[in-house]
Protein backbone atom coordinates (compact mmCIF):
# COMPACT_ATOMS: atom_id res chain seq x y z
CA UNK A 1 0.00 0.00 0.00
CA UNK A 2 2.93 2.33 0.62
CA UNK A 3 4.00 1.91 -3.02
CA UNK A 4 0.43 2.48 -4.22
CA UNK A 5 0.05 5.72 -2.26
CA UNK A 6 3.51 6.89 -3.32
CA UNK A 7 2.35 6.79 -6.93
CA UNK A 8 -0.96 8.47 -5.99
CA UNK A 9 0.97 11.22 -4.20
CA UNK A 10 3.17 11.76 -7.24
CA UNK A 11 0.17 12.24 -9.54
CA UNK A 12 -1.60 14.48 -7.00
CA UNK A 13 1.43 16.76 -6.82
CA UNK A 14 1.61 16.94 -10.61
CA UNK A 15 -2.14 17.67 -10.83
CA UNK A 16 -1.92 20.38 -8.16
CA UNK A 17 0.86 22.12 -10.08
CA UNK A 18 -1.33 22.51 -13.19
CA UNK A 19 -4.39 24.54 -12.10
CA UNK A 20 -5.42 25.22 -15.69
CA UNK A 21 -5.86 21.48 -16.22
CA UNK A 22 -8.22 21.40 -13.24
CA UNK A 23 -10.27 24.31 -14.57
CA UNK A 24 -10.40 22.93 -18.11
CA UNK A 25 -11.73 19.56 -16.96
CA UNK A 26 -14.53 21.31 -15.04
CA UNK A 27 -15.46 23.76 -17.81
CA UNK A 28 -17.41 21.35 -20.03
CA UNK A 29 -19.45 19.68 -17.22
CA UNK A 30 -20.31 23.10 -15.76
CA UNK A 31 -21.43 24.34 -19.17
CA UNK A 32 -23.54 21.22 -19.72
CA UNK A 33 -25.06 21.53 -16.27
CA UNK A 34 -26.06 25.17 -16.69
CA UNK A 35 -27.10 24.90 -20.34
CA UNK A 36 -29.11 21.70 -20.04
CA UNK A 37 -30.39 22.24 -16.52
CA UNK A 38 -31.47 25.85 -16.77
CA UNK A 39 -31.61 26.98 -20.38
CA UNK A 40 -32.93 24.11 -22.51
CA UNK A 41 -36.75 24.02 -22.67
CA UNK A 42 -37.07 20.25 -22.13
CA UNK A 43 -40.43 18.74 -21.24
CA UNK A 44 -40.02 16.83 -18.01
CA UNK A 45 -42.12 16.07 -14.97
CA UNK A 46 -40.60 17.69 -11.91
CA UNK A 47 -37.27 19.49 -11.61
CA UNK A 48 -35.27 18.79 -14.79
CA UNK A 49 -32.11 19.89 -13.00
CA UNK A 50 -32.54 16.92 -10.63
CA UNK A 51 -32.91 14.67 -13.68
CA UNK A 52 -29.87 15.93 -15.58
CA UNK A 53 -27.44 16.40 -12.66
CA UNK A 54 -26.68 12.65 -12.25
CA UNK A 55 -25.81 12.42 -15.94
CA UNK A 56 -23.43 15.39 -15.64
CA UNK A 57 -21.77 13.75 -12.63
CA UNK A 58 -21.27 10.56 -14.63
CA UNK A 59 -19.94 12.56 -17.60
CA UNK A 60 -17.44 14.27 -15.26
CA UNK A 61 -16.17 10.95 -13.91
CA UNK A 62 -15.97 9.46 -17.41
CA UNK A 63 -13.99 12.43 -18.71
CA UNK A 64 -11.62 12.21 -15.75
CA UNK A 65 -11.17 8.47 -16.32
CA UNK A 66 -10.32 8.87 -19.98
CA UNK A 67 -7.96 11.77 -19.28
CA UNK A 68 -6.06 9.40 -16.98
CA UNK A 69 -5.07 7.43 -20.05
CA UNK A 70 -3.75 10.66 -21.54
CA UNK A 71 -1.62 11.11 -18.41
CA UNK A 72 -0.15 7.63 -18.86
CA UNK A 73 0.51 8.42 -22.52
CA UNK A 74 2.58 11.45 -21.52
CA UNK A 75 4.50 9.26 -19.04
CA UNK A 76 5.28 6.89 -21.90
CA UNK A 77 6.37 9.66 -24.27
CA UNK A 78 8.55 11.43 -21.68
CA UNK A 79 10.18 8.23 -20.43
CA UNK A 80 8.75 8.27 -16.90
CA UNK A 81 6.86 5.02 -17.39
CA UNK A 82 10.08 3.16 -18.19
CA UNK A 83 11.57 4.39 -14.92
CA UNK A 84 8.50 3.25 -12.98
CA UNK A 85 8.57 -0.18 -14.62
CA UNK A 86 12.25 -0.55 -13.70
CA UNK A 87 11.76 -0.03 -9.96
CA UNK A 88 11.51 -3.11 -7.69
CA UNK A 89 7.91 -2.32 -6.71
CA UNK A 90 5.27 -4.69 -8.15
CA UNK A 91 3.74 -3.40 -11.34
CA UNK A 92 0.29 -3.94 -9.88
CA UNK A 93 1.09 -1.32 -7.23
CA UNK A 94 1.87 1.22 -9.94
CA UNK A 95 -1.31 0.37 -11.82
CA UNK A 96 -3.55 0.46 -8.73
CA UNK A 97 -2.03 3.80 -7.77
CA UNK A 98 -2.77 5.20 -11.21
CA UNK A 99 -6.38 3.93 -11.25
CA UNK A 100 -6.98 5.10 -7.67
CA UNK A 101 -5.68 8.59 -8.39
CA UNK A 102 -7.75 8.94 -11.57
CA UNK A 103 -10.90 7.77 -9.81
CA UNK A 104 -10.43 10.00 -6.77
CA UNK A 105 -9.71 12.97 -9.03
CA UNK A 106 -12.94 12.28 -10.89
CA UNK A 107 -14.88 12.13 -7.62
CA UNK A 108 -13.39 15.45 -6.50
CA UNK A 109 -14.42 17.05 -9.77
CA UNK A 110 -17.89 15.51 -9.47
CA UNK A 111 -18.17 17.02 -5.99
CA UNK A 112 -17.59 20.49 -7.43
CA UNK A 113 -20.30 19.87 -10.05
CA UNK A 114 -22.67 18.59 -7.36
CA UNK A 115 -22.15 21.71 -5.24
CA UNK A 116 -22.79 23.94 -8.26
CA UNK A 117 -25.97 22.04 -9.09
CA UNK A 118 -27.29 22.59 -5.58
CA UNK A 119 -26.46 26.29 -5.75
CA UNK A 120 -28.44 26.71 -8.98
CA UNK A 121 -31.50 24.81 -7.82
CA UNK A 122 -30.99 21.05 -7.53
CA UNK A 123 -32.55 19.29 -4.55
CA UNK A 124 -30.50 18.49 -1.46
CA UNK A 125 -30.54 14.74 -0.80
CA UNK A 126 -30.06 12.55 2.26
CA UNK A 127 -26.56 11.44 3.36
CA UNK A 128 -27.41 7.83 2.41
CA UNK A 129 -28.39 8.92 -1.11
CA UNK A 130 -25.10 10.75 -1.56
CA UNK A 131 -23.20 7.72 -0.24
CA UNK A 132 -24.88 5.45 -2.79
CA UNK A 133 -24.23 7.99 -5.55
CA UNK A 134 -20.54 8.23 -4.72
CA UNK A 135 -20.17 4.46 -4.52
CA UNK A 136 -21.74 4.17 -7.97
CA UNK A 137 -19.48 6.89 -9.34
CA UNK A 138 -16.46 5.17 -7.77
CA UNK A 139 -17.22 1.87 -9.52
CA UNK A 140 -17.85 3.67 -12.78
CA UNK A 141 -14.64 5.66 -12.35
CA UNK A 142 -12.58 2.50 -11.81
CA UNK A 143 -14.07 1.01 -14.98
CA UNK A 144 -13.24 3.99 -17.19
CA UNK A 145 -9.85 4.59 -15.53
CA UNK A 146 -8.86 1.01 -16.31
CA UNK A 147 -10.28 1.32 -19.83
CA UNK A 148 -8.38 4.52 -20.55
CA UNK A 149 -5.15 3.10 -19.12
CA UNK A 150 -5.50 -0.08 -21.17
CA UNK A 151 -6.05 1.81 -24.42
CA UNK A 152 -3.10 4.10 -23.63
CA UNK A 153 -0.87 1.04 -23.27
CA UNK A 154 -1.78 -0.09 -26.78
CA UNK A 155 -1.38 3.26 -28.54
CA UNK A 156 1.94 4.90 -29.36
CA UNK A 157 1.29 8.64 -29.36
CA UNK A 158 -0.90 11.26 -27.73
CA UNK A 159 -2.71 12.22 -30.95
CA UNK A 160 -4.02 8.68 -31.34
CA UNK A 161 -5.28 8.65 -27.79
CA UNK A 162 -6.90 12.08 -28.18
CA UNK A 163 -8.73 10.76 -31.26
CA UNK A 164 -9.92 7.74 -29.27
CA UNK A 165 -11.10 9.97 -26.42
CA UNK A 166 -13.07 12.22 -28.78
CA UNK A 167 -14.54 9.21 -30.56
CA UNK A 168 -15.78 7.65 -27.31
CA UNK A 169 -16.97 10.49 -25.08
CA UNK A 170 -19.84 12.22 -26.85
CA UNK A 171 -21.27 9.20 -28.73
CA UNK A 172 -21.50 7.24 -25.48
CA UNK A 173 -23.04 10.20 -23.69
CA UNK A 174 -25.70 10.94 -26.30
CA UNK A 175 -26.49 7.22 -26.73
CA UNK A 176 -27.40 6.88 -23.07
CA UNK A 177 -30.20 7.91 -20.74
CA UNK A 178 -28.33 11.12 -19.91
CA UNK A 179 -30.63 13.73 -21.42
CA UNK A 180 -33.99 12.05 -21.98
CA UNK A 181 -35.89 9.17 -20.41
CA UNK A 182 -36.17 5.77 -22.09
CA UNK A 183 -39.85 6.39 -22.89
CA UNK A 184 -38.95 9.38 -25.09
CA UNK A 185 -36.24 7.59 -27.08
CA UNK A 186 -36.57 6.19 -30.61
CA UNK A 187 -36.60 2.40 -30.56
CA UNK A 188 -33.06 1.91 -31.90
CA UNK A 189 -31.65 4.40 -29.38
CA UNK A 190 -33.59 2.67 -26.60
CA UNK A 191 -31.80 -0.64 -27.20
CA UNK A 192 -28.39 1.04 -27.49
CA UNK A 193 -28.93 2.99 -24.27
CA UNK A 194 -29.98 -0.14 -22.42
CA UNK A 195 -26.55 -1.77 -22.96
CA UNK A 196 -24.53 1.45 -22.57
CA UNK A 197 -22.35 1.42 -19.39
CA UNK A 198 -23.12 5.12 -18.93
CA UNK A 199 -26.81 4.33 -18.67
CA UNK A 200 -26.18 1.90 -15.82
CA UNK A 201 -24.20 4.54 -13.92
CA UNK A 202 -26.72 7.30 -14.67
CA UNK A 203 -29.73 5.17 -13.78
CA UNK A 204 -28.09 3.98 -10.57
CA UNK A 205 -27.27 7.56 -9.57
CA UNK A 206 -30.83 8.66 -10.27
CA UNK A 207 -32.27 5.74 -8.30
CA UNK A 208 -30.03 6.62 -5.36
CA UNK A 209 -31.16 10.25 -5.57
CA UNK A 210 -34.77 9.06 -5.55
CA UNK A 211 -34.23 7.12 -2.33
CA UNK A 212 -33.90 3.61 -3.80
CA UNK A 213 -30.93 1.25 -3.59
CA UNK A 214 -29.72 0.47 -7.15
CA UNK A 215 -28.42 -3.02 -6.40
CA UNK A 216 -28.63 -4.40 -9.95
CA UNK A 217 -26.88 -1.45 -11.58
CA UNK A 218 -24.19 -1.46 -8.89
CA UNK A 219 -23.54 -5.16 -9.44
CA UNK A 220 -23.24 -4.60 -13.19
CA UNK A 221 -20.77 -1.76 -12.66
CA UNK A 222 -18.83 -3.85 -10.15
CA UNK A 223 -18.48 -6.69 -12.65
CA UNK A 224 -17.47 -4.30 -15.45
CA UNK A 225 -14.89 -2.60 -13.21
CA UNK A 226 -13.43 -5.94 -12.11
CA UNK A 227 -13.19 -7.29 -15.67
CA UNK A 228 -11.62 -4.12 -17.02
CA UNK A 229 -9.13 -3.96 -14.13
CA UNK A 230 -8.05 -7.55 -14.77
CA UNK A 231 -7.60 -6.85 -18.49
CA UNK A 232 -5.63 -3.70 -17.70
CA UNK A 233 -3.48 -5.54 -15.15
CA UNK A 234 -2.53 -8.25 -17.63
CA UNK A 235 -1.59 -5.71 -20.28
CA UNK A 236 0.39 -3.62 -17.79
CA UNK A 237 2.23 -6.71 -16.51
CA UNK A 238 3.38 -7.49 -20.06
CA UNK A 239 4.54 -3.94 -20.79
CA UNK A 240 8.18 -3.84 -21.88
CA UNK A 241 10.82 -1.21 -21.42
CA UNK A 242 11.68 0.68 -24.56
CSV table of C-alpha atoms in Angstrom, one decimal:
chain,number,residue,atom,x,y,z
A,1,UNK,CA,0.0,0.0,0.0
A,2,UNK,CA,2.9,2.3,0.6
A,3,UNK,CA,4.0,1.9,-3.0
A,4,UNK,CA,0.4,2.5,-4.2
A,5,UNK,CA,0.1,5.7,-2.3
A,6,UNK,CA,3.5,6.9,-3.3
A,7,UNK,CA,2.4,6.8,-6.9
A,8,UNK,CA,-1.0,8.5,-6.0
A,9,UNK,CA,1.0,11.2,-4.2
A,10,UNK,CA,3.2,11.8,-7.2
A,11,UNK,CA,0.2,12.2,-9.5
A,12,UNK,CA,-1.6,14.5,-7.0
A,13,UNK,CA,1.4,16.8,-6.8
A,14,UNK,CA,1.6,16.9,-10.6
A,15,UNK,CA,-2.1,17.7,-10.8
A,16,UNK,CA,-1.9,20.4,-8.2
A,17,UNK,CA,0.9,22.1,-10.1
A,18,UNK,CA,-1.3,22.5,-13.2
A,19,UNK,CA,-4.4,24.5,-12.1
A,20,UNK,CA,-5.4,25.2,-15.7
A,21,UNK,CA,-5.9,21.5,-16.2
A,22,UNK,CA,-8.2,21.4,-13.2
A,23,UNK,CA,-10.3,24.3,-14.6
A,24,UNK,CA,-10.4,22.9,-18.1
A,25,UNK,CA,-11.7,19.6,-17.0
A,26,UNK,CA,-14.5,21.3,-15.0
A,27,UNK,CA,-15.5,23.8,-17.8
A,28,UNK,CA,-17.4,21.3,-20.0
A,29,UNK,CA,-19.4,19.7,-17.2
A,30,UNK,CA,-20.3,23.1,-15.8
A,31,UNK,CA,-21.4,24.3,-19.2
A,32,UNK,CA,-23.5,21.2,-19.7
A,33,UNK,CA,-25.1,21.5,-16.3
A,34,UNK,CA,-26.1,25.2,-16.7
A,35,UNK,CA,-27.1,24.9,-20.3
A,36,UNK,CA,-29.1,21.7,-20.0
A,37,UNK,CA,-30.4,22.2,-16.5
A,38,UNK,CA,-31.5,25.8,-16.8
A,39,UNK,CA,-31.6,27.0,-20.4
A,40,UNK,CA,-32.9,24.1,-22.5
A,41,UNK,CA,-36.8,24.0,-22.7
A,42,UNK,CA,-37.1,20.3,-22.1
A,43,UNK,CA,-40.4,18.7,-21.2
A,44,UNK,CA,-40.0,16.8,-18.0
A,45,UNK,CA,-42.1,16.1,-15.0
A,46,UNK,CA,-40.6,17.7,-11.9
A,47,UNK,CA,-37.3,19.5,-11.6
A,48,UNK,CA,-35.3,18.8,-14.8
A,49,UNK,CA,-32.1,19.9,-13.0
A,50,UNK,CA,-32.5,16.9,-10.6
A,51,UNK,CA,-32.9,14.7,-13.7
A,52,UNK,CA,-29.9,15.9,-15.6
A,53,UNK,CA,-27.4,16.4,-12.7
A,54,UNK,CA,-26.7,12.6,-12.3
A,55,UNK,CA,-25.8,12.4,-15.9
A,56,UNK,CA,-23.4,15.4,-15.6
A,57,UNK,CA,-21.8,13.7,-12.6
A,58,UNK,CA,-21.3,10.6,-14.6
A,59,UNK,CA,-19.9,12.6,-17.6
A,60,UNK,CA,-17.4,14.3,-15.3
A,61,UNK,CA,-16.2,10.9,-13.9
A,62,UNK,CA,-16.0,9.5,-17.4
A,63,UNK,CA,-14.0,12.4,-18.7
A,64,UNK,CA,-11.6,12.2,-15.8
A,65,UNK,CA,-11.2,8.5,-16.3
A,66,UNK,CA,-10.3,8.9,-20.0
A,67,UNK,CA,-8.0,11.8,-19.3
A,68,UNK,CA,-6.1,9.4,-17.0
A,69,UNK,CA,-5.1,7.4,-20.0
A,70,UNK,CA,-3.8,10.7,-21.5
A,71,UNK,CA,-1.6,11.1,-18.4
A,72,UNK,CA,-0.2,7.6,-18.9
A,73,UNK,CA,0.5,8.4,-22.5
A,74,UNK,CA,2.6,11.4,-21.5
A,75,UNK,CA,4.5,9.3,-19.0
A,76,UNK,CA,5.3,6.9,-21.9
A,77,UNK,CA,6.4,9.7,-24.3
A,78,UNK,CA,8.5,11.4,-21.7
A,79,UNK,CA,10.2,8.2,-20.4
A,80,UNK,CA,8.8,8.3,-16.9
A,81,UNK,CA,6.9,5.0,-17.4
A,82,UNK,CA,10.1,3.2,-18.2
A,83,UNK,CA,11.6,4.4,-14.9
A,84,UNK,CA,8.5,3.2,-13.0
A,85,UNK,CA,8.6,-0.2,-14.6
A,86,UNK,CA,12.2,-0.6,-13.7
A,87,UNK,CA,11.8,0.0,-10.0
A,88,UNK,CA,11.5,-3.1,-7.7
A,89,UNK,CA,7.9,-2.3,-6.7
A,90,UNK,CA,5.3,-4.7,-8.1
A,91,UNK,CA,3.7,-3.4,-11.3
A,92,UNK,CA,0.3,-3.9,-9.9
A,93,UNK,CA,1.1,-1.3,-7.2
A,94,UNK,CA,1.9,1.2,-9.9
A,95,UNK,CA,-1.3,0.4,-11.8
A,96,UNK,CA,-3.6,0.5,-8.7
A,97,UNK,CA,-2.0,3.8,-7.8
A,98,UNK,CA,-2.8,5.2,-11.2
A,99,UNK,CA,-6.4,3.9,-11.3
A,100,UNK,CA,-7.0,5.1,-7.7
A,101,UNK,CA,-5.7,8.6,-8.4
A,102,UNK,CA,-7.7,8.9,-11.6
A,103,UNK,CA,-10.9,7.8,-9.8
A,104,UNK,CA,-10.4,10.0,-6.8
A,105,UNK,CA,-9.7,13.0,-9.0
A,106,UNK,CA,-12.9,12.3,-10.9
A,107,UNK,CA,-14.9,12.1,-7.6
A,108,UNK,CA,-13.4,15.5,-6.5
A,109,UNK,CA,-14.4,17.1,-9.8
A,110,UNK,CA,-17.9,15.5,-9.5
A,111,UNK,CA,-18.2,17.0,-6.0
A,112,UNK,CA,-17.6,20.5,-7.4
A,113,UNK,CA,-20.3,19.9,-10.1
A,114,UNK,CA,-22.7,18.6,-7.4
A,115,UNK,CA,-22.2,21.7,-5.2
A,116,UNK,CA,-22.8,23.9,-8.3
A,117,UNK,CA,-26.0,22.0,-9.1
A,118,UNK,CA,-27.3,22.6,-5.6
A,119,UNK,CA,-26.5,26.3,-5.7
A,120,UNK,CA,-28.4,26.7,-9.0
A,121,UNK,CA,-31.5,24.8,-7.8
A,122,UNK,CA,-31.0,21.0,-7.5
A,123,UNK,CA,-32.5,19.3,-4.6
A,124,UNK,CA,-30.5,18.5,-1.5
A,125,UNK,CA,-30.5,14.7,-0.8
A,126,UNK,CA,-30.1,12.5,2.3
A,127,UNK,CA,-26.6,11.4,3.4
A,128,UNK,CA,-27.4,7.8,2.4
A,129,UNK,CA,-28.4,8.9,-1.1
A,130,UNK,CA,-25.1,10.7,-1.6
A,131,UNK,CA,-23.2,7.7,-0.2
A,132,UNK,CA,-24.9,5.5,-2.8
A,133,UNK,CA,-24.2,8.0,-5.6
A,134,UNK,CA,-20.5,8.2,-4.7
A,135,UNK,CA,-20.2,4.5,-4.5
A,136,UNK,CA,-21.7,4.2,-8.0
A,137,UNK,CA,-19.5,6.9,-9.3
A,138,UNK,CA,-16.5,5.2,-7.8
A,139,UNK,CA,-17.2,1.9,-9.5
A,140,UNK,CA,-17.8,3.7,-12.8
A,141,UNK,CA,-14.6,5.7,-12.3
A,142,UNK,CA,-12.6,2.5,-11.8
A,143,UNK,CA,-14.1,1.0,-15.0
A,144,UNK,CA,-13.2,4.0,-17.2
A,145,UNK,CA,-9.9,4.6,-15.5
A,146,UNK,CA,-8.9,1.0,-16.3
A,147,UNK,CA,-10.3,1.3,-19.8
A,148,UNK,CA,-8.4,4.5,-20.5
A,149,UNK,CA,-5.2,3.1,-19.1
A,150,UNK,CA,-5.5,-0.1,-21.2
A,151,UNK,CA,-6.0,1.8,-24.4
A,152,UNK,CA,-3.1,4.1,-23.6
A,153,UNK,CA,-0.9,1.0,-23.3
A,154,UNK,CA,-1.8,-0.1,-26.8
A,155,UNK,CA,-1.4,3.3,-28.5
A,156,UNK,CA,1.9,4.9,-29.4
A,157,UNK,CA,1.3,8.6,-29.4
A,158,UNK,CA,-0.9,11.3,-27.7
A,159,UNK,CA,-2.7,12.2,-30.9
A,160,UNK,CA,-4.0,8.7,-31.3
A,161,UNK,CA,-5.3,8.6,-27.8
A,162,UNK,CA,-6.9,12.1,-28.2
A,163,UNK,CA,-8.7,10.8,-31.3
A,164,UNK,CA,-9.9,7.7,-29.3
A,165,UNK,CA,-11.1,10.0,-26.4
A,166,UNK,CA,-13.1,12.2,-28.8
A,167,UNK,CA,-14.5,9.2,-30.6
A,168,UNK,CA,-15.8,7.6,-27.3
A,169,UNK,CA,-17.0,10.5,-25.1
A,170,UNK,CA,-19.8,12.2,-26.9
A,171,UNK,CA,-21.3,9.2,-28.7
A,172,UNK,CA,-21.5,7.2,-25.5
A,173,UNK,CA,-23.0,10.2,-23.7
A,174,UNK,CA,-25.7,10.9,-26.3
A,175,UNK,CA,-26.5,7.2,-26.7
A,176,UNK,CA,-27.4,6.9,-23.1
A,177,UNK,CA,-30.2,7.9,-20.7
A,178,UNK,CA,-28.3,11.1,-19.9
A,179,UNK,CA,-30.6,13.7,-21.4
A,180,UNK,CA,-34.0,12.0,-22.0
A,181,UNK,CA,-35.9,9.2,-20.4
A,182,UNK,CA,-36.2,5.8,-22.1
A,183,UNK,CA,-39.8,6.4,-22.9
A,184,UNK,CA,-38.9,9.4,-25.1
A,185,UNK,CA,-36.2,7.6,-27.1
A,186,UNK,CA,-36.6,6.2,-30.6
A,187,UNK,CA,-36.6,2.4,-30.6
A,188,UNK,CA,-33.1,1.9,-31.9
A,189,UNK,CA,-31.7,4.4,-29.4
A,190,UNK,CA,-33.6,2.7,-26.6
A,191,UNK,CA,-31.8,-0.6,-27.2
A,192,UNK,CA,-28.4,1.0,-27.5
A,193,UNK,CA,-28.9,3.0,-24.3
A,194,UNK,CA,-30.0,-0.1,-22.4
A,195,UNK,CA,-26.6,-1.8,-23.0
A,196,UNK,CA,-24.5,1.5,-22.6
A,197,UNK,CA,-22.4,1.4,-19.4
A,198,UNK,CA,-23.1,5.1,-18.9
A,199,UNK,CA,-26.8,4.3,-18.7
A,200,UNK,CA,-26.2,1.9,-15.8
A,201,UNK,CA,-24.2,4.5,-13.9
A,202,UNK,CA,-26.7,7.3,-14.7
A,203,UNK,CA,-29.7,5.2,-13.8
A,204,UNK,CA,-28.1,4.0,-10.6
A,205,UNK,CA,-27.3,7.6,-9.6
A,206,UNK,CA,-30.8,8.7,-10.3
A,207,UNK,CA,-32.3,5.7,-8.3
A,208,UNK,CA,-30.0,6.6,-5.4
A,209,UNK,CA,-31.2,10.3,-5.6
A,210,UNK,CA,-34.8,9.1,-5.6
A,211,UNK,CA,-34.2,7.1,-2.3
A,212,UNK,CA,-33.9,3.6,-3.8
A,213,UNK,CA,-30.9,1.2,-3.6
A,214,UNK,CA,-29.7,0.5,-7.2
A,215,UNK,CA,-28.4,-3.0,-6.4
A,216,UNK,CA,-28.6,-4.4,-9.9
A,217,UNK,CA,-26.9,-1.5,-11.6
A,218,UNK,CA,-24.2,-1.5,-8.9
A,219,UNK,CA,-23.5,-5.2,-9.4
A,220,UNK,CA,-23.2,-4.6,-13.2
A,221,UNK,CA,-20.8,-1.8,-12.7
A,222,UNK,CA,-18.8,-3.9,-10.1
A,223,UNK,CA,-18.5,-6.7,-12.7
A,224,UNK,CA,-17.5,-4.3,-15.4
A,225,UNK,CA,-14.9,-2.6,-13.2
A,226,UNK,CA,-13.4,-5.9,-12.1
A,227,UNK,CA,-13.2,-7.3,-15.7
A,228,UNK,CA,-11.6,-4.1,-17.0
A,229,UNK,CA,-9.1,-4.0,-14.1
A,230,UNK,CA,-8.1,-7.6,-14.8
A,231,UNK,CA,-7.6,-6.9,-18.5
A,232,UNK,CA,-5.6,-3.7,-17.7
A,233,UNK,CA,-3.5,-5.5,-15.1
A,234,UNK,CA,-2.5,-8.3,-17.6
A,235,UNK,CA,-1.6,-5.7,-20.3
A,236,UNK,CA,0.4,-3.6,-17.8
A,237,UNK,CA,2.2,-6.7,-16.5
A,238,UNK,CA,3.4,-7.5,-20.1
A,239,UNK,CA,4.5,-3.9,-20.8
A,240,UNK,CA,8.2,-3.8,-21.9
A,241,UNK,CA,10.8,-1.2,-21.4
A,242,UNK,CA,11.7,0.7,-24.6
